[in-house]
């Protein structure tokens, strides 16, 4: 089944207490919202996973995600956090391959392919990010870039494993800039991605994969974006840090 997903990516913001306060406020505001067919996700810093997952508890339709995972299982990798540890904190999802990870921490498609395996191996749904930088958009190579990100990072997965993946399309030029892809621009890329999935895994899996848009999504533009046929929700940075804004986006579904 194709879910609508509104996922917050808090990035390197919030202490555990601030995170718990934010989640408590959001849950209070959506307590009478019908979340059938929808998933709400809080992508927290590692240090907040446990506390936030405890606050979320078994609230139906609400999940916690990490923003990264190690490509190693465990052992002498100082500073790393394994998929198993993340899962043990109560997270059900892991954001993988965010453009900030790709750019500042040099994560390649090959590394991300391993991270996708680790996530799936620990029952974490990967939210796999892709998206072009402004130069790729300007010189019209963005489809090639996105295609390699998807093929090299995900297409080694079996159909059964791929069926658990969520994709997030985040044009880098729209992240944190206030500039959003137009609904038509985003829809065109989402349809392109869904088509890639169809060619590889067939129509049923392509129909069921949730493809999120990310990049300056706000309550004021969410409805138009999520209203497009291949846009199944959002991965939200800045606007996920304020309960009212995040809930405004949830209410746009
Ligand atoms: P933004 O970030 O909503 O602040 O543009 C999105 C993201 O980086 O996931």
CSV table of C-alpha atoms and ligand atoms in Angstrom, one decimal:
chain,number,residue,atom,x,y,z
A,1,UNK,CA,0.0,0.0,0.0
A,2,UNK,CA,1.2,3.5,-0.8
A,3,UNK,CA,1.3,5.6,2.3
A,4,UNK,CA,1.3,9.4,2.6
A,5,UNK,CA,4.3,10.2,4.8
A,6,UNK,CA,5.1,13.5,6.5
A,7,UNK,CA,8.6,13.1,7.9
A,8,UNK,CA,10.5,15.7,9.9
A,9,UNK,CA,14.2,15.9,9.6
A,10,UNK,CA,15.4,17.8,12.6
A,11,UNK,CA,19.0,17.8,11.4
A,12,UNK,CA,21.5,18.9,14.2
A,13,UNK,CA,18.9,20.7,16.2
A,14,UNK,CA,17.2,20.0,19.6
A,15,UNK,CA,18.4,18.4,22.8
A,16,UNK,CA,16.5,15.3,23.9
A,17,UNK,CA,14.3,17.4,26.2
A,18,UNK,CA,13.5,19.9,23.4
A,19,UNK,CA,12.8,16.9,21.1
A,20,UNK,CA,10.4,15.3,23.6
A,21,UNK,CA,8.7,18.7,24.1
A,22,UNK,CA,8.3,19.2,20.3
A,23,UNK,CA,6.9,15.7,19.8
A,24,UNK,CA,4.5,16.0,22.8
A,25,UNK,CA,3.2,19.3,21.3
A,26,UNK,CA,2.8,17.7,17.8
A,27,UNK,CA,1.0,14.6,19.2
A,28,UNK,CA,-1.3,16.8,21.2
A,29,UNK,CA,-2.2,18.9,18.1
A,30,UNK,CA,-2.9,15.8,16.0
A,31,UNK,CA,-4.6,13.7,18.6
A,32,UNK,CA,-8.0,13.8,16.8
A,33,UNK,CA,-6.5,13.7,13.3
A,34,UNK,CA,-7.4,10.6,11.3
A,35,UNK,CA,-4.1,9.1,10.3
A,36,UNK,CA,-5.4,6.2,8.3
A,37,UNK,CA,-3.1,5.6,5.3
A,38,UNK,CA,-0.6,8.1,6.7
A,39,UNK,CA,2.7,7.9,8.6
A,40,UNK,CA,4.1,10.7,10.6
A,41,UNK,CA,7.8,10.5,11.2
A,42,UNK,CA,10.2,12.3,13.6
A,43,UNK,CA,13.8,12.2,12.3
A,44,UNK,CA,15.8,13.0,15.4
A,45,UNK,CA,19.5,13.2,16.3
A,46,UNK,CA,20.8,9.9,17.6
A,47,UNK,CA,20.9,11.1,21.2
A,48,UNK,CA,17.2,11.8,21.2
A,49,UNK,CA,16.0,8.6,19.6
A,50,UNK,CA,15.3,6.7,22.8
A,51,UNK,CA,13.5,9.6,24.6
A,52,UNK,CA,11.5,10.5,21.5
A,53,UNK,CA,10.5,6.9,20.8
A,54,UNK,CA,9.4,6.5,24.4
A,55,UNK,CA,7.2,9.7,24.0
A,56,UNK,CA,5.7,8.3,20.8
A,57,UNK,CA,5.1,4.9,22.4
A,58,UNK,CA,2.6,2.9,20.4
A,59,UNK,CA,0.8,5.9,18.9
A,60,UNK,CA,-0.7,4.4,15.7
A,61,UNK,CA,0.8,5.9,12.5
A,62,UNK,CA,3.7,7.7,14.3
A,63,UNK,CA,7.3,6.6,13.9
A,64,UNK,CA,10.8,7.7,14.8
A,65,UNK,CA,13.7,7.7,12.4
A,66,UNK,CA,17.4,8.3,12.6
A,67,UNK,CA,19.1,10.7,10.2
A,68,UNK,CA,21.9,8.4,9.3
A,69,UNK,CA,23.3,5.0,10.2
A,70,UNK,CA,26.7,3.4,10.1
A,71,UNK,CA,27.7,1.3,7.2
A,72,UNK,CA,29.3,-1.1,9.7
A,73,UNK,CA,27.6,-3.6,12.0
A,74,UNK,CA,29.7,-2.8,15.1
A,75,UNK,CA,33.1,-2.9,16.7
A,76,UNK,CA,36.0,-0.5,16.5
A,77,UNK,CA,34.4,2.4,14.6
A,78,UNK,CA,34.7,5.3,17.0
A,79,UNK,CA,31.8,7.7,16.9
A,80,UNK,CA,29.5,5.5,14.7
A,81,UNK,CA,26.0,4.2,15.5
A,82,UNK,CA,24.9,0.9,14.1
A,83,UNK,CA,21.5,0.1,12.6
A,84,UNK,CA,21.0,-2.4,15.4
A,85,UNK,CA,21.5,0.3,18.1
A,86,UNK,CA,19.1,2.6,16.3
A,87,UNK,CA,16.5,-0.1,16.1
A,88,UNK,CA,17.0,-1.0,19.8
A,89,UNK,CA,16.2,2.7,20.6
A,90,UNK,CA,12.7,2.2,19.1
A,91,UNK,CA,13.3,3.8,15.7
A,92,UNK,CA,11.5,2.1,12.8
A,93,UNK,CA,13.1,4.2,10.0
A,94,UNK,CA,16.4,5.7,8.9
A,95,UNK,CA,17.0,8.6,6.6
A,96,UNK,CA,19.9,7.7,4.3
A,97,UNK,CA,21.8,9.7,1.8
A,98,UNK,CA,20.6,13.1,2.6
A,99,UNK,CA,22.4,15.7,0.5
A,100,UNK,CA,24.1,17.1,3.5
A,101,UNK,CA,25.6,13.6,4.2
A,102,UNK,CA,26.6,13.3,0.6
A,103,UNK,CA,28.2,16.7,0.5
A,104,UNK,CA,29.8,17.3,3.9
A,105,UNK,CA,30.5,13.6,4.8
A,106,UNK,CA,31.4,12.4,1.3
A,107,UNK,CA,28.8,9.6,1.3
A,108,UNK,CA,28.8,8.0,-2.2
A,109,UNK,CA,26.1,5.9,-3.7
A,110,UNK,CA,28.2,2.8,-3.0
A,111,UNK,CA,28.4,3.6,0.7
A,112,UNK,CA,24.6,4.4,0.7
A,113,UNK,CA,23.9,1.0,-0.9
A,114,UNK,CA,25.6,-0.6,2.1
A,115,UNK,CA,23.7,1.6,4.5
A,116,UNK,CA,20.4,0.6,2.9
A,117,UNK,CA,21.3,-3.0,3.5
A,118,UNK,CA,22.2,-2.3,7.1
A,119,UNK,CA,18.9,-0.5,7.6
A,120,UNK,CA,16.8,-3.3,6.1
A,121,UNK,CA,18.9,-5.9,8.0
A,122,UNK,CA,17.7,-4.3,11.3
A,123,UNK,CA,14.1,-3.8,10.3
A,124,UNK,CA,14.5,-0.1,9.7
A,125,UNK,CA,12.7,1.4,6.7
A,126,UNK,CA,15.2,3.4,4.7
A,127,UNK,CA,14.1,6.8,3.6
A,128,UNK,CA,16.6,7.1,0.7
A,129,UNK,CA,17.3,10.7,-0.4
A,130,UNK,CA,18.2,11.7,-3.9
A,131,UNK,CA,18.3,15.0,-5.7
A,132,UNK,CA,20.3,17.2,-8.0
A,133,UNK,CA,22.4,20.4,-7.3
A,134,UNK,CA,21.6,23.6,-9.1
A,135,UNK,CA,24.3,23.0,-11.7
A,136,UNK,CA,22.7,19.7,-12.7
A,137,UNK,CA,19.4,21.3,-13.0
A,138,UNK,CA,20.8,24.2,-15.1
A,139,UNK,CA,22.7,22.0,-17.5
A,140,UNK,CA,19.8,19.5,-17.8
A,141,UNK,CA,21.7,16.5,-16.4
A,142,UNK,CA,19.5,16.2,-13.3
A,143,UNK,CA,17.7,13.1,-14.5
A,144,UNK,CA,21.0,11.3,-15.1
A,145,UNK,CA,22.2,12.3,-11.6
A,146,UNK,CA,19.0,11.1,-9.9
A,147,UNK,CA,19.0,7.9,-11.9
A,148,UNK,CA,22.5,7.0,-10.8
A,149,UNK,CA,21.6,7.8,-7.2
A,150,UNK,CA,18.6,5.5,-7.3
A,151,UNK,CA,20.2,2.7,-9.3
A,152,UNK,CA,23.5,2.6,-7.5
A,153,UNK,CA,22.1,3.1,-4.0
A,154,UNK,CA,19.0,0.9,-4.2
A,155,UNK,CA,18.7,-1.3,-7.2
A,156,UNK,CA,20.8,-4.1,-5.8
A,157,UNK,CA,17.9,-4.8,-3.4
A,158,UNK,CA,15.6,-7.7,-3.9
A,159,UNK,CA,12.0,-6.9,-4.8
A,160,UNK,CA,11.0,-8.0,-1.4
A,161,UNK,CA,13.5,-5.7,0.3
A,162,UNK,CA,12.8,-2.8,-2.1
A,163,UNK,CA,9.1,-3.0,-1.1
A,164,UNK,CA,10.1,-1.5,2.3
A,165,UNK,CA,12.0,1.5,0.9
A,166,UNK,CA,10.7,5.1,0.9
A,167,UNK,CA,12.3,7.5,-1.5
A,168,UNK,CA,12.7,11.3,-0.9
A,169,UNK,CA,13.4,13.6,-3.8
A,170,UNK,CA,15.1,16.7,-2.5
A,171,UNK,CA,16.5,19.1,-5.1
A,172,UNK,CA,19.6,20.5,-3.3
A,173,UNK,CA,18.9,24.0,-4.5
A,174,UNK,CA,15.6,24.0,-2.7
A,175,UNK,CA,16.8,22.8,0.7
A,176,UNK,CA,16.8,25.4,3.4
A,177,UNK,CA,16.8,28.1,0.7
A,178,UNK,CA,13.1,29.1,0.8
A,179,UNK,CA,13.0,28.2,-2.9
A,180,UNK,CA,10.7,25.3,-3.6
A,181,UNK,CA,10.5,23.2,-6.7
A,182,UNK,CA,7.2,24.0,-8.4
A,183,UNK,CA,4.6,21.3,-8.0
A,184,UNK,CA,5.1,20.6,-11.8
A,185,UNK,CA,8.9,20.4,-11.5
A,186,UNK,CA,8.6,18.1,-8.5
A,187,UNK,CA,5.9,15.9,-10.1
A,188,UNK,CA,8.0,15.4,-13.2
A,189,UNK,CA,10.9,14.1,-11.2
A,190,UNK,CA,8.6,11.9,-9.0
A,191,UNK,CA,7.0,10.4,-12.1
A,192,UNK,CA,10.5,9.8,-13.5
A,193,UNK,CA,11.6,8.0,-10.3
A,194,UNK,CA,8.5,5.9,-10.2
A,195,UNK,CA,9.1,4.9,-13.8
A,196,UNK,CA,12.6,3.8,-12.9
A,197,UNK,CA,11.2,1.7,-10.2
A,198,UNK,CA,8.6,0.2,-12.5
A,199,UNK,CA,11.3,-0.7,-15.1
A,200,UNK,CA,13.3,-2.5,-12.4
A,201,UNK,CA,10.7,-4.0,-10.1
A,202,UNK,CA,7.4,-3.9,-12.0
A,203,UNK,CA,4.2,-1.9,-11.8
A,204,UNK,CA,2.9,-3.1,-8.5
A,205,UNK,CA,6.0,-2.2,-6.5
A,206,UNK,CA,6.2,1.1,-8.4
A,207,UNK,CA,2.6,1.9,-7.5
A,208,UNK,CA,3.2,1.2,-3.9
A,209,UNK,CA,6.5,3.0,-3.2
A,210,UNK,CA,6.0,6.3,-1.4
A,211,UNK,CA,8.1,9.1,-2.9
A,212,UNK,CA,8.4,12.2,-0.7
A,213,UNK,CA,9.3,15.7,-1.8
A,214,UNK,CA,11.8,17.7,0.3
A,215,UNK,CA,13.1,21.3,0.0
A,216,UNK,CA,11.4,24.3,1.7
A,217,UNK,CA,8.1,22.5,2.2
A,218,UNK,CA,5.9,24.6,4.4
A,219,UNK,CA,2.2,24.7,5.4
A,220,UNK,CA,1.6,27.3,2.6
A,221,UNK,CA,2.9,25.1,-0.3
A,222,UNK,CA,2.4,21.6,1.0
A,223,UNK,CA,-1.1,21.1,-0.3
A,224,UNK,CA,-0.2,21.9,-3.8
A,225,UNK,CA,2.9,19.7,-3.8
A,226,UNK,CA,1.2,16.8,-2.1
A,227,UNK,CA,-1.8,17.2,-4.4
A,228,UNK,CA,0.4,16.0,-7.3
A,229,UNK,CA,-0.3,12.4,-8.3
A,230,UNK,CA,3.2,11.1,-7.6
A,231,UNK,CA,4.1,13.2,-4.5
A,232,UNK,CA,3.3,11.1,-1.5
A,233,UNK,CA,4.3,13.4,1.3
A,234,UNK,CA,7.3,15.4,2.4
A,235,UNK,CA,10.7,15.3,4.1
A,236,UNK,CA,10.7,18.5,6.1
A,237,UNK,CA,13.6,20.3,7.6
A,238,UNK,CA,13.1,23.8,9.0
A,239,UNK,CA,9.3,23.6,9.2
A,240,UNK,CA,9.5,20.4,11.3
A,241,UNK,CA,11.1,22.2,14.2
A,242,UNK,CA,7.9,24.2,15.0
A,243,UNK,CA,5.0,22.1,16.0
A,244,UNK,CA,2.4,24.4,14.4
A,245,UNK,CA,4.2,24.4,11.1
A,246,UNK,CA,4.8,20.6,11.1
A,247,UNK,CA,1.1,20.1,11.9
A,248,UNK,CA,0.1,22.6,9.3
A,249,UNK,CA,1.9,20.3,6.7
A,250,UNK,CA,0.3,17.2,8.2
A,251,UNK,CA,-3.1,18.9,7.8
A,252,UNK,CA,-2.4,19.6,4.2
A,253,UNK,CA,-2.6,15.9,3.3
B,1,LIG,P1,14.1,22.2,4.4
B,1,LIG,O1,15.0,20.9,4.5
B,1,LIG,O2,12.7,21.8,4.6
B,1,LIG,O3,14.6,23.0,5.6
B,1,LIG,O4,14.4,22.8,3.1
B,1,LIG,C1,14.6,19.7,3.9
B,1,LIG,C2,15.6,18.6,4.2
B,1,LIG,O5,16.8,18.9,4.1
B,1,LIG,O6,15.3,17.4,4.4
